[in-house]
Coordinates of N, CA and C in Angstrom, one line a residue:
F23 N 11.3 -1.1 -16.0 CA 12.4 -1.5 -17.1 C 13.7 -2.2 -16.7
I24 N 14.5 -2.3 -17.6 CA 15.9 -2.7 -17.3 C 16.6 -2.0 -18.4
L25 N 17.5 -1.3 -18.3 CA 18.5 -0.6 -18.9 C 19.9 -0.8 -18.8
I26 N 20.6 -1.1 -20.0 CA 21.9 -2.3 -19.8 C 22.8 -1.1 -20.8
I27 N 23.8 -0.9 -20.3 CA 24.6 0.0 -20.9 C 25.8 -0.6 -20.8
M28 N 26.6 -0.8 -21.7 CA 28.3 -1.5 -22.1 C 28.8 -0.4 -22.7
V29 N 30.2 -0.2 -21.5 CA 31.1 0.4 -22.2 C 32.5 0.1 -22.2
A30 N 33.1 0.4 -23.5 CA 34.5 -0.3 -24.1 C 35.1 0.9 -24.3
P31 N 36.4 1.4 -23.4 CA 37.0 2.5 -24.2 C 38.1 2.0 -24.6
P32 N 38.6 3.3 -25.8 CA 39.6 2.4 -26.4 C 41.2 2.3 -25.9
L33 N 41.9 1.5 -26.4 CA 43.1 0.9 -26.0 C 43.8 2.4 -25.2
L34 N 44.0 2.3 -24.0 CA 45.3 3.0 -23.4 C 46.5 2.9 -23.9
K35 N 47.7 4.3 -23.9 CA 48.5 4.2 -24.0 C 49.6 3.3 -23.5
T36 N 49.5 2.4 -22.1 CA 50.2 1.5 -21.4 C 49.5 -0.3 -21.9
K37 N 48.9 0.1 -23.3 CA 48.1 -1.0 -23.9 C 47.9 -2.0 -22.9
T38 N 47.0 -1.4 -21.8 CA 46.1 -2.1 -21.2 C 44.5 -2.0 -21.4
L39 N 44.1 -2.9 -21.8 CA 42.7 -3.0 -22.3 C 41.7 -2.8 -20.9
L40 N 41.0 -2.3 -20.8 CA 39.7 -2.0 -19.6 C 38.6 -1.9 -20.4
T41 N 37.7 -3.0 -19.6 CA 36.7 -3.8 -20.2 C 35.5 -3.2 -19.1
F42 N 34.7 -2.4 -19.5 CA 33.7 -2.0 -18.2 C 32.2 -2.6 -18.8
M43 N 31.5 -2.9 -17.8 CA 30.3 -3.1 -18.1 C 29.0 -2.7 -16.9
L44 N 28.5 -1.7 -17.4 CA 27.6 -0.9 -16.1 C 25.9 -1.8 -16.4
V45 N 25.8 -2.1 -15.7 CA 24.4 -2.3 -15.5 C 23.3 -1.7 -15.0
L46 N 22.6 -1.2 -15.3 CA 21.1 -0.3 -14.3 C 20.3 -1.3 -14.7
F47 N 19.8 -1.1 -13.3 CA 18.3 -1.7 -13.3 C 17.3 -0.8 -12.6
L48 N 16.4 -0.2 -13.7 CA 15.7 0.6 -13.2 C 14.2 -0.1 -13.0
N49 N 14.0 0.0 -11.6 CA 12.5 -0.3 -11.6 C 11.2 0.9 -11.1
F50 N 10.5 0.6 -12.2 CA 9.3 1.6 -11.9 C 7.7 1.1 -11.9
T51 N 7.2 1.7 -11.2 CA 5.6 1.4 -11.2 C 4.9 2.3 -11.9
N52 N 3.7 2.1 -12.8 CA 2.8 3.3 -13.1 C 1.8 3.8 -12.4
A53 N 2.1 3.2 -11.3 CA 0.3 3.6 -10.6 C 0.7 3.7 -9.0
Q54 N 0.1 4.5 -8.8 CA 0.3 5.2 -7.2 C 0.1 4.0 -6.6
I55 N 0.7 4.3 -5.4 CA 0.6 2.6 -4.3 C 0.3 3.5 -2.7
T56 N -1.0 3.1 -2.2 CA -1.6 3.5 -1.1 C -0.8 3.1 0.2
F57 N 0.1 4.0 0.6 CA 1.0 3.0 1.6 C 0.4 4.0 2.8
F58 N -0.7 4.4 3.4 CA -0.9 5.0 4.3 C -2.4 5.1 4.1
N59 N -3.5 4.5 5.4 CA -4.8 4.4 4.9 C -5.3 4.5 6.5
A60 N -5.3 5.5 7.1 CA -5.9 5.7 8.4 C -7.6 5.9 8.1
N61 N -8.4 4.9 8.8 CA -10.0 5.1 8.6 C -10.7 4.8 10.2
F62 N -9.5 5.0 11.1 CA -10.3 5.0 12.2 C -10.9 4.1 13.1
E63 N -11.1 3.4 12.3 CA -11.9 2.0 12.9 C -11.2 1.6 14.4
D64 N -10.2 1.4 14.7 CA -9.6 1.5 16.0 C -8.6 2.0 16.2
G65 N -7.9 2.1 17.3 CA -6.9 3.2 17.6 C -5.6 2.7 18.0
T66 N -5.2 1.5 16.6 CA -4.0 1.3 16.3 C -3.4 1.2 15.1
G67 N -1.8 1.2 15.3 CA -1.2 1.4 13.9 C -1.7 2.5 13.4
V68 N -1.9 2.7 12.2 CA -2.2 4.1 11.4 C -3.3 4.7 12.5
N69 N -4.1 4.0 12.7 CA -5.2 4.8 13.0 C -5.1 5.6 15.0
A70 N -3.8 5.0 15.2 CA -3.1 5.3 16.5 C -2.9 7.1 16.3
W71 N -4.2 8.0 16.2 CA -3.7 9.2 16.7 C -4.0 9.8 17.9
T72 N -3.2 10.6 18.4 CA -3.3 11.4 19.7 C -3.7 12.5 19.6
S73 N -4.8 12.8 20.6 CA -5.3 14.0 20.9 C -4.8 14.9 21.8
S74 N -4.6 16.5 21.8 CA -4.1 17.2 22.9 C -4.4 18.7 22.4
T75 N -4.3 19.2 23.7 CA -5.1 20.7 23.5 C -4.3 21.9 24.3
S76 N -4.2 23.2 23.7 CA -3.3 23.8 24.3 C -4.5 25.2 24.4
G77 N -5.5 25.4 24.1 CA -6.3 26.3 23.9 C -6.8 27.0 25.8
S78 N -7.1 27.9 25.8 CA -8.4 28.4 27.0 C -9.0 27.4 27.7
N79 N -9.8 26.9 27.0 CA -10.8 25.9 27.2 C -10.4 24.6 26.8
A80 N -10.1 23.7 27.5 CA -9.8 22.5 27.3 C -11.0 21.8 26.3
S81 N -10.2 21.0 25.3 CA -11.4 19.8 24.9 C -10.5 18.9 24.2
N82 N -11.2 18.5 22.9 CA -10.2 17.3 22.2 C -11.0 16.6 21.1
W83 N -10.6 15.7 20.5 CA -11.0 15.1 19.4 C -11.7 13.7 19.9
L84 N -12.5 13.1 19.1 CA -13.1 11.7 19.9 C -13.0 11.1 17.9
R85 N -12.1 9.8 18.3 CA -12.5 8.4 17.7 C -13.4 7.9 17.8
A86 N -14.6 8.1 17.1 CA -16.0 7.3 17.7 C -16.9 7.3 16.3
V87 N -18.1 6.6 16.6 CA -19.6 7.0 15.6 C -20.4 8.1 16.5
D88 N -20.1 9.4 16.0 CA -20.8 10.4 16.1 C -22.5 10.5 16.1
N89 N -23.3 9.3 16.7 CA -24.5 9.2 16.9 C -25.2 8.9 18.0
T90 N -24.5 9.9 19.6 CA -25.2 9.4 20.6 C -26.6 10.5 20.2
T91 N -27.4 10.4 21.2 CA -28.7 11.1 21.1 C -28.6 12.0 22.6
G92 N -29.7 12.6 22.5 CA -29.8 13.2 23.7 C -29.2 14.4 24.2
S93 N -29.1 15.3 25.2 CA -28.0 16.3 25.4 C -27.0 16.1 25.9
G94 N -26.2 16.9 26.5 CA -25.0 17.0 27.1 C -23.6 16.6 25.8
H95 N -23.0 15.6 26.3 CA -21.9 15.8 25.5 C -22.2 15.0 24.2
N96 N -21.2 14.9 22.7 CA -21.7 14.2 22.1 C -22.4 13.9 21.5
R97 N -23.5 15.4 21.2 CA -24.8 15.7 20.4 C -24.5 15.1 19.0
P98 N -25.4 14.6 18.0 CA -24.9 13.9 17.3 C -24.3 14.8 15.8
F99 N -23.4 14.5 15.2 CA -22.8 15.6 14.0 C -23.8 14.8 12.8
V100 N -25.5 15.1 13.1 CA -26.2 14.2 12.2 C -25.4 12.8 12.4
I101 N -25.4 11.9 11.4 CA -24.8 10.6 11.7 C -23.5 10.6 10.7
I102 N -22.3 10.6 11.1 CA -21.1 10.3 10.3 C -21.3 9.3 9.4
V103 N -21.6 9.8 8.1 CA -21.6 8.2 7.3 C -20.3 8.2 6.7
D104 N -19.7 7.1 6.9 CA -18.6 7.1 5.8 C -18.3 7.4 4.5
P105 N -18.1 8.0 4.0 CA -18.0 8.9 2.5 C -17.2 7.7 1.6
I106 N -16.5 6.8 1.9 CA -16.0 5.7 1.2 C -17.0 4.4 1.0
I107 N -18.0 4.4 2.1 CA -18.6 2.9 2.1 C -20.3 3.8 2.4
I108 N -21.0 4.2 1.8 CA -22.1 4.9 1.5 C -23.1 4.2 1.8
G109 N -23.8 4.4 3.2 CA -24.5 3.6 4.0 C -24.4 3.2 5.4
N110 N -22.4 2.7 5.4 CA -22.1 2.6 6.4 C -21.7 3.8 7.7
T111 N -22.2 3.5 8.5 CA -21.9 4.2 10.2 C -20.5 3.9 10.4
T112 N -19.7 4.7 10.4 CA -18.4 4.2 10.8 C -18.0 5.4 11.5
N113 N -16.8 4.9 12.3 CA -15.9 5.6 13.3 C -15.3 6.7 12.6
S114 N -15.1 8.2 12.8 CA -14.5 9.8 12.6 C -13.8 10.2 13.4
M115 N -13.2 11.1 13.5 CA -12.3 11.8 14.3 C -13.1 12.9 14.2
Y116 N -13.6 13.6 15.4 CA -14.4 14.5 15.5 C -14.1 15.5 16.6
T117 N -15.0 16.9 16.6 CA -14.5 17.5 18.0 C -15.5 17.4 18.7
R118 N -15.0 17.5 20.2 CA -15.9 17.1 21.2 C -16.8 18.2 21.6
R119 N -18.4 18.3 21.8 CA -19.0 19.4 22.2 C -19.1 19.1 23.4
H120 N -19.5 20.3 24.2 CA -19.7 20.4 25.7 C -20.8 21.5 26.0
G121 N -21.3 21.0 26.7 CA -22.6 21.5 27.7 C -23.5 21.7 26.8
S122 N -23.6 23.0 25.8 CA -24.5 23.8 24.7 C -24.7 22.7 23.8
N123 N -23.8 21.2 23.7 CA -23.7 20.6 22.1 C -23.1 21.4 21.2
Q124 N -21.8 22.0 21.8 CA -21.2 22.7 20.7 C -19.8 22.8 21.2
Y125 N -18.5 23.3 19.9 CA -17.9 22.7 20.6 C -17.2 24.3 21.4
Q126 N -16.3 23.9 22.4 CA -15.8 25.2 23.3 C -15.3 26.5 22.5
N127 N -15.7 27.4 22.9 CA -14.8 28.9 22.5 C -13.5 29.1 23.1
R128 N -12.5 29.3 22.2 CA -11.4 29.9 22.9 C -10.6 28.3 22.8
T129 N -10.6 27.1 22.5 CA -9.9 26.5 22.3 C -9.2 26.0 20.9
N130 N -7.9 25.2 21.1 CA -6.8 24.9 20.4 C -6.8 23.6 20.2
I131 N -7.4 22.3 19.3 CA -7.0 21.2 19.9 C -6.3 20.4 18.7
Q132 N -5.8 19.5 18.9 CA -4.7 19.0 17.4 C -5.0 17.3 17.7
A133 N -5.2 16.7 16.6 CA -4.9 15.4 16.6 C -4.0 15.0 15.7
T134 N -2.7 13.9 16.1 CA -1.6 13.9 15.6 C -1.4 12.4 15.5
S135 N -0.9 12.3 14.3 CA -0.4 11.0 13.3 C 0.6 10.1 14.3
P136 N 0.5 9.0 13.9 CA 1.9 8.4 14.3 C 2.9 8.9 13.2
V137 N 4.1 8.6 13.5 CA 5.3 8.3 12.6 C 5.3 7.6 11.3
I138 N 4.9 8.5 10.3 CA 5.2 7.7 9.1 C 6.3 7.9 8.1
N139 N 6.5 6.5 7.8 CA 7.9 6.2 7.1 C 7.5 6.3 5.5
F140 N 8.2 7.7 4.7 CA 7.9 7.6 3.1 C 9.3 6.9 2.4
S141 N 10.1 6.3 3.1 CA 11.0 6.2 2.5 C 10.9 4.8 0.9
G142 N 11.2 5.1 0.4 CA 10.7 4.2 -1.1 C 9.8 5.0 -2.0
Y143 N 9.3 6.2 -1.6 CA 8.3 6.9 -2.3 C 8.6 8.1 -2.7
E144 N 8.1 8.6 -3.9 CA 7.9 9.9 -4.0 C 6.4 10.3 -5.1
N145 N 7.0 11.6 -5.2 CA 5.5 12.1 -6.2 C 4.3 11.8 -5.2
I146 N 4.2 12.3 -4.1 CA 3.2 11.9 -2.9 C 1.9 12.3 -2.8
T147 N 0.8 11.8 -3.2 CA -0.4 12.4 -2.9 C -1.1 12.2 -1.5
L148 N -1.6 13.3 -0.8 CA -2.1 13.3 0.8 C -3.7 13.4 0.3
S149 N -4.7 13.0 0.8 CA -6.3 12.9 0.7 C -6.7 12.5 2.0
I150 N -7.7 13.4 2.1 CA -8.6 13.6 3.6 C -10.1 13.8 3.5
D151 N -10.5 13.0 4.1 CA -12.4 13.4 3.9 C -12.8 14.8 4.9
T152 N -13.4 15.7 4.8 CA -13.8 16.8 5.8 C -14.9 17.1 5.8
R153 N -15.5 17.2 6.9 CA -16.7 18.0 7.3 C -16.7 19.1 8.3
T154 N -17.4 20.2 8.2 CA -17.5 21.0 9.3 C -19.0 21.9 9.2
D155 N -19.0 22.3 10.7 CA -20.2 23.0 11.1 C -19.6 24.0 11.9
T156 N -19.0 24.8 11.6 CA -18.6 26.2 12.2 C -18.8 27.5 12.1
E157 N -18.6 28.6 12.7 CA -18.7 29.8 12.5 C -18.2 30.0 11.2
N158 N -18.6 30.9 10.2 CA -17.8 31.0 8.6 C -16.7 31.6 9.0
N159 N -15.7 31.8 8.5 CA -14.5 32.5 8.4 C -13.9 33.0 9.2
V160 N -14.2 32.3 10.6 CA -13.8 32.3 12.0 C -13.1 31.4 12.9
D161 N -14.3 30.0 12.9 CA -13.4 29.0 13.6 C -13.2 27.9 12.3
G162 N -12.7 26.9 12.7 CA -11.8 25.8 11.4 C -11.0 25.1 11.9
M163 N -10.3 24.6 10.7 CA -9.1 23.3 11.2 C -8.6 24.1 9.5
R164 N -7.3 22.9 10.1 CA -6.2 23.3 9.2 C -5.4 21.8 9.1
L165 N -4.3 21.5 8.5 CA -3.7 20.0 8.4 C -2.3 20.5 8.4
E166 N -1.4 20.4 9.5 CA 0.2 20.5 9.4 C 1.0 19.4 9.4
Y167 N 2.2 19.6 8.9 CA 3.1 18.8 9.0 C 4.3 19.1 9.9
Q168 N 5.1 17.8 10.2 CA 6.4 17.7 10.6 C 7.4 17.0 10.0
L169 N 8.8 17.3 9.4 CA 9.9 16.6 9.1 C 10.8 16.2 10.1
N170 N 11.2 15.2 10.4 CA 12.6 14.7 11.1 C 12.5 15.5 12.7
G171 N 11.4 15.5 13.3 CA 11.1 15.9 14.8 C 11.3 17.6 14.2
G172 N 11.0 18.5 13.3 CA 11.5 19.9 13.4 C 10.2 20.3 13.7
G173 N 10.0 21.7 13.3 CA 8.8 22.6 13.8 C 7.7 22.4 12.7
W174 N 6.4 22.7 13.5 CA 5.3 22.3 12.1 C 5.2 23.0 11.6
Q175 N 4.8 23.1 10.5 CA 4.2 23.9 9.0 C 3.0 23.7 8.4
N176 N 2.3 24.7 7.9 CA 1.0 24.9 7.7 C 1.0 24.0 6.6
L177 N 0.3 22.8 5.9 CA 0.5 22.4 4.9 C -0.5 23.0 3.6
G178 N 0.0 23.7 2.5 CA -0.8 23.9 1.6 C -1.6 25.4 1.6
N179 N -1.1 26.1 2.4 CA -1.7 27.3 3.0 C -2.1 28.4 1.5
G180 N -1.2 28.2 0.7 CA -1.3 29.0 -0.4 C -1.4 28.1 -1.8
T181 N -2.2 27.1 -1.6 CA -2.6 26.2 -3.0 C -4.1 26.6 -2.6
G182 N -4.2 27.0 -4.1 CA -5.9 27.3 -4.4 C -6.5 26.0 -4.2
G183 N -7.8 25.7 -4.1 CA -8.8 24.4 -4.1 C -8.3 23.7 -2.6
W184 N -7.5 23.5 -2.0 CA -7.4 22.8 -0.5 C -8.0 23.2 0.3
Y185 N -7.7 24.3 0.7 CA -8.7 25.4 1.6 C -10.0 26.0 1.4
D186 N -10.9 26.2 2.1 CA -12.3 26.9 1.9 C -11.9 28.0 1.8
G187 N -11.0 28.9 2.5 CA -10.3 30.2 2.9 C -9.9 30.6 3.7
N188 N -9.8 32.1 4.2 CA -8.9 32.2 5.3 C -9.9 32.1 6.7
V189 N -9.6 32.0 7.7 CA -10.2 31.2 8.9 C -9.1 32.4 9.7
S190 N -10.1 33.3 10.6 CA -9.2 34.3 11.4 C -8.7 33.5 12.4
A191 N -9.4 32.5 13.2 CA -9.1 31.8 14.4 C -7.7 31.3 14.1
L192 N -7.4 30.7 12.8 CA -6.0 29.9 12.8 C -5.1 31.0 12.3
G193 N -5.6 31.8 12.1 CA -4.4 33.0 11.0 C -3.9 32.8 10.0
S194 N -4.6 31.7 9.5 CA -4.5 31.2 7.9 C -5.2 30.9 7.3
N195 N -5.2 30.3 6.3 CA -6.7 29.3 5.4 C -6.8 28.3 6.0
G196 N -7.9 27.6 6.1 CA -8.2 26.1 6.3 C -9.9 25.7 5.8
W197 N -10.4 24.9 7.0 CA -11.3 24.3 6.6 C -12.8 25.1 7.2
D198 N -13.8 25.0 7.0 CA -14.5 26.2 7.6 C -16.3 25.8 7.3
G199 N -17.1 26.6 7.9 CA -18.5 26.6 7.6 C -19.4 25.5 7.6
G200 N -20.2 25.8 6.5 CA -20.9 24.0 6.7 C -22.2 24.4 7.3
N201 N -23.0 23.3 7.3 CA -23.9 23.3 8.1 C -24.2 21.4 8.6
T202 N -24.6 21.1 9.5 CA -25.0 19.3 9.7 C -25.8 18.7 8.5
N203 N -26.2 19.4 7.8 CA -26.8 18.8 6.4 C -25.7 18.5 5.4
S204 N -24.1 19.1 5.3 CA -23.6 19.5 4.4 C -22.9 17.8 4.2
T205 N -22.5 18.0 3.2 CA -21.5 16.4 2.9 C -20.5 16.6 3.2
W206 N -19.6 14.8 3.1 CA -18.2 15.0 3.3 C -18.0 15.8 1.8
Q207 N -16.6 16.0 1.7 CA -16.0 16.9 1.2 C -14.1 16.0 1.2
T208 N -13.9 15.7 -0.1 CA -12.6 14.6 -0.1 C -11.4 16.0 -0.5
R209 N -10.9 16.0 0.1 CA -9.7 17.0 -0.4 C -8.4 16.4 -0.8
S210 N -7.8 16.8 -1.6 CA -6.7 16.1 -2.0 C -5.3 17.1 -2.5
I211 N -4.1 16.6 -2.4 CA -2.9 17.6 -2.2 C -1.7 16.6 -2.9
N212 N -1.3 17.3 -4.0 CA 0.2 16.6 -4.0 C 1.4 17.3 -3.0
I213 N 1.7 16.4 -2.2 CA 2.4 17.2 -1.0 C 4.2 17.4 -1.3
S214 N 4.5 16.3 -2.3 CA 6.1 16.5 -2.9 C 6.1 17.9 -3.7
T215 N 5.1 18.4 -4.2 CA 5.7 19.9 -4.6 C 5.2 20.6 -3.9
E216 N 4.7 20.5 -2.3 CA 5.0 21.6 -1.3 C 5.6 21.3 -0.5
D217 N 6.5 20.3 -1.1 CA 7.9 20.2 0.3 C 8.6 18.7 -0.6
I218 N 9.5 19.1 -1.2 CA 10.5 18.0 -1.7 C 10.7 17.0 -0.4
D219 N 10.9 17.8 0.7 CA 11.8 16.5 1.3 C 10.8 15.7 2.0
F220 N 9.5 15.5 1.8 CA 8.5 14.5 1.7 C 9.2 13.0 1.4
N221 N 10.0 13.5 0.2 CA 10.4 12.3 -0.9 C 11.2 11.3 0.1
G222 N 10.9 9.9 0.3 CA 11.8 9.4 0.8 C 11.9 9.4 2.1
N223 N 11.2 10.6 3.1 CA 11.5 11.0 4.5 C 11.2 9.7 5.1
E224 N 12.1 9.7 6.3 CA 11.8 8.5 7.1 C 10.8 8.4 8.5
Q225 N 10.6 10.0 8.6 CA 10.2 10.5 10.0 C 9.1 12.0 9.4
V226 N 8.0 11.4 9.2 CA 6.9 12.4 9.1 C 5.4 12.3 10.2
E227 N 5.6 13.5 10.2 CA 3.6 13.5 11.1 C 2.9 14.3 10.7
F228 N 1.8 14.4 10.8 CA 0.7 14.9 10.5 C 0.0 15.5 11.7
R229 N -0.6 16.9 11.6 CA -1.5 16.8 13.0 C -2.6 18.0 12.0
V230 N -4.1 17.8 12.2 CA -5.1 18.3 12.0 C -5.3 19.3 13.2
V231 N -5.5 20.6 13.3 CA -5.7 21.7 14.2 C -7.1 22.2 14.1
F232 N -7.5 22.1 15.3 CA -8.9 23.1 15.3 C -8.9 24.4 16.3
V233 N -9.3 25.0 15.3 CA -9.2 26.6 16.6 C -10.5 27.3 16.8
S234 N -11.0 27.8 17.6 CA -12.1 28.8 17.7 C -11.6 30.3 18.5
N235 N -12.5 31.0 17.8 CA -12.0 32.4 18.7 C -13.1 32.3 20.1
N236 N -13.3 33.3 20.5 CA -14.0 33.5 21.8 C -15.5 34.1 22.1
S237 N -16.3 34.0 20.9 CA -17.4 33.8 20.7 C -18.3 32.9 19.3
T238 N -19.4 33.0 19.5 CA -20.1 32.2 18.7 C -19.5 30.9 18.0
N239 N -19.9 29.6 18.9 CA -19.4 28.6 18.6 C -20.8 28.2 17.8
D240 N -20.7 26.6 17.6 CA -21.4 25.4 16.5 C -21.1 24.0 16.5
V241 N -21.6 23.2 16.0 CA -21.8 21.9 16.0 C -20.2 21.3 16.1
G242 N -19.4 22.1 15.1 CA -17.8 21.6 15.3 C -17.4 20.7 13.9
A243 N -16.5 20.1 13.6 CA -15.6 19.5 12.4 C -15.1 18.0 12.6
A244 N -15.0 17.5 11.6 CA -14.4 16.1 11.7 C -13.5 15.7 10.3
F245 N -13.0 14.5 10.8 CA -12.1 13.9 9.5 C -12.4 12.6 9.4
D246 N -11.7 12.4 8.4 CA -11.8 10.5 7.8 C -11.1 10.4 7.2
N247 N -10.5 9.0 7.0 CA -10.0 8.6 5.1 C -8.8 9.4 5.3
F248 N -7.5 9.3 5.9 CA -6.6 9.8 5.8 C -6.0 9.3 5.2
R249 N -5.4 9.1 3.8 CA -4.6 8.3 3.0 C -3.5 9.3 2.2
L250 N -2.3 8.3 2.0 CA -1.2 9.0 1.5 C -0.9 7.6 0.4
S251 N -0.5 8.1 -0.6 CA -0.3 7.6 -1.8 C 0.7 8.0 -2.9
G252 N 2.0 6.9 -2.9 CA 2.8 7.3 -3.9 C 3.1 6.8 -5.1
F253 N 4.2 6.9 -5.7 CA 5.1 6.3 -6.7 C 6.1 5.9 -6.2
R254 N 6.5 4.5 -6.6 CA 7.6 3.9 -5.8 C 8.8 4.6 -6.4
A255 N 10.0 4.9 -5.8 CA 11.3 5.4 -6.2 C 12.0 4.7 -7.0
P256 N 12.5 5.1 -8.1 CA 13.7 3.9 -9.1 C 14.8 3.2 -8.0
E257 N 14.7 1.7 -8.5 CA 15.5 1.2 -7.7 C 16.6 0.9 -8.6
I258 N 17.8 1.5 -8.0 CA 19.2 1.3 -9.3 C 20.0 0.3 -9.0
V259 N 20.6 -0.4 -9.3 CA 21.3 -1.6 -9.0 C 22.7 -1.2 -10.2
V260 N 23.9 -0.9 -9.9 CA 24.8 -0.7 -10.2 C 26.1 -1.9 -10.2
S261 N 26.3 -2.5 -11.4 CA 27.0 -3.5 -11.1 C 28.4 -3.5 -12.3
G262 N 29.6 -3.5 -11.8 CA 30.8 -3.3 -12.7 C 31.9 -4.2 -13.0
N263 N 32.4 -4.7 -13.9 CA 33.5 -5.6 -14.1 C 34.5 -5.2 -15.0
A264 N 35.8 -5.0 -14.5 CA 36.9 -4.7 -15.3 C 38.0 -5.7 -15.6
T265 N 38.4 -5.5 -16.8 CA 39.3 -6.4 -17.2 C 40.8 -6.5 -17.6
I266 N 41.7 -6.5 -16.9 CA 42.8 -5.8 -17.3 C 43.7 -7.0 -18.0
I267 N 44.4 -6.6 -19.2 CA 45.4 -7.4 -20.2 C 46.6 -7.0 -20.6
S268 N 47.5 -7.5 -20.0 CA 48.7 -6.9 -20.2 C 49.3 -7.1 -21.4
D269 N 50.3 -6.3 -22.0 CA 51.2 -6.8 -23.1 C 52.1 -7.4 -23.3
G270 N 52.7 -7.9 -21.6 CA 53.7 -8.7 -21.4 C 55.1 -7.6 -21.1
D271 N 54.8 -6.2 -21.3 CA 55.8 -5.7 -21.0 C 56.4 -5.6 -19.3

């Protein structure tokens, strides 16, 4: 909407009449806008996430359709069916499997997003689809964020309903457990209430971190459809006009 305020103060002692007009244009939208949507169907743009490892046993995240059959690497995580387009088998990000067709013990792997510009957005909601088949309460994954190149912080560790519970290998709450027939779960959180500095920030990164301990592994973890939606911040335009009328003195 447009709000117009006109202010005309009384005549001053100098008999100078000041007339002011203040016009504020406030531009609001009543609906959230999705400004970032990574579906991992290719490796460019919003889908250009990078994989790194820091555990004792190296591993990595894979971006692909996880439907390879047979022994060895990439044993099927059943078939990764896109939760948005039911029936379509599409790419996701999932943990690589090694030798026994399971994720590595003593591994720590990170999938890091490109830098995301939040400029012009506030009251931001993040959603992500997850699927896990890991040692319950022990191995799992969590989501972290970084603002303006600073340190990595755990997102939503104390927010109820965001994570499944405590995951000991992570040393925090995370997503874990399940089995190869479990369904995709869509997780959603208002990140602006987690950290107000998300609003309007021009340099934001996220990473999904998977950690395992030194015993009992399983099929792994996967994530897909990483989305950010927000409300456009008000656009304020201020214009002023002053007219000075002298009494001739």
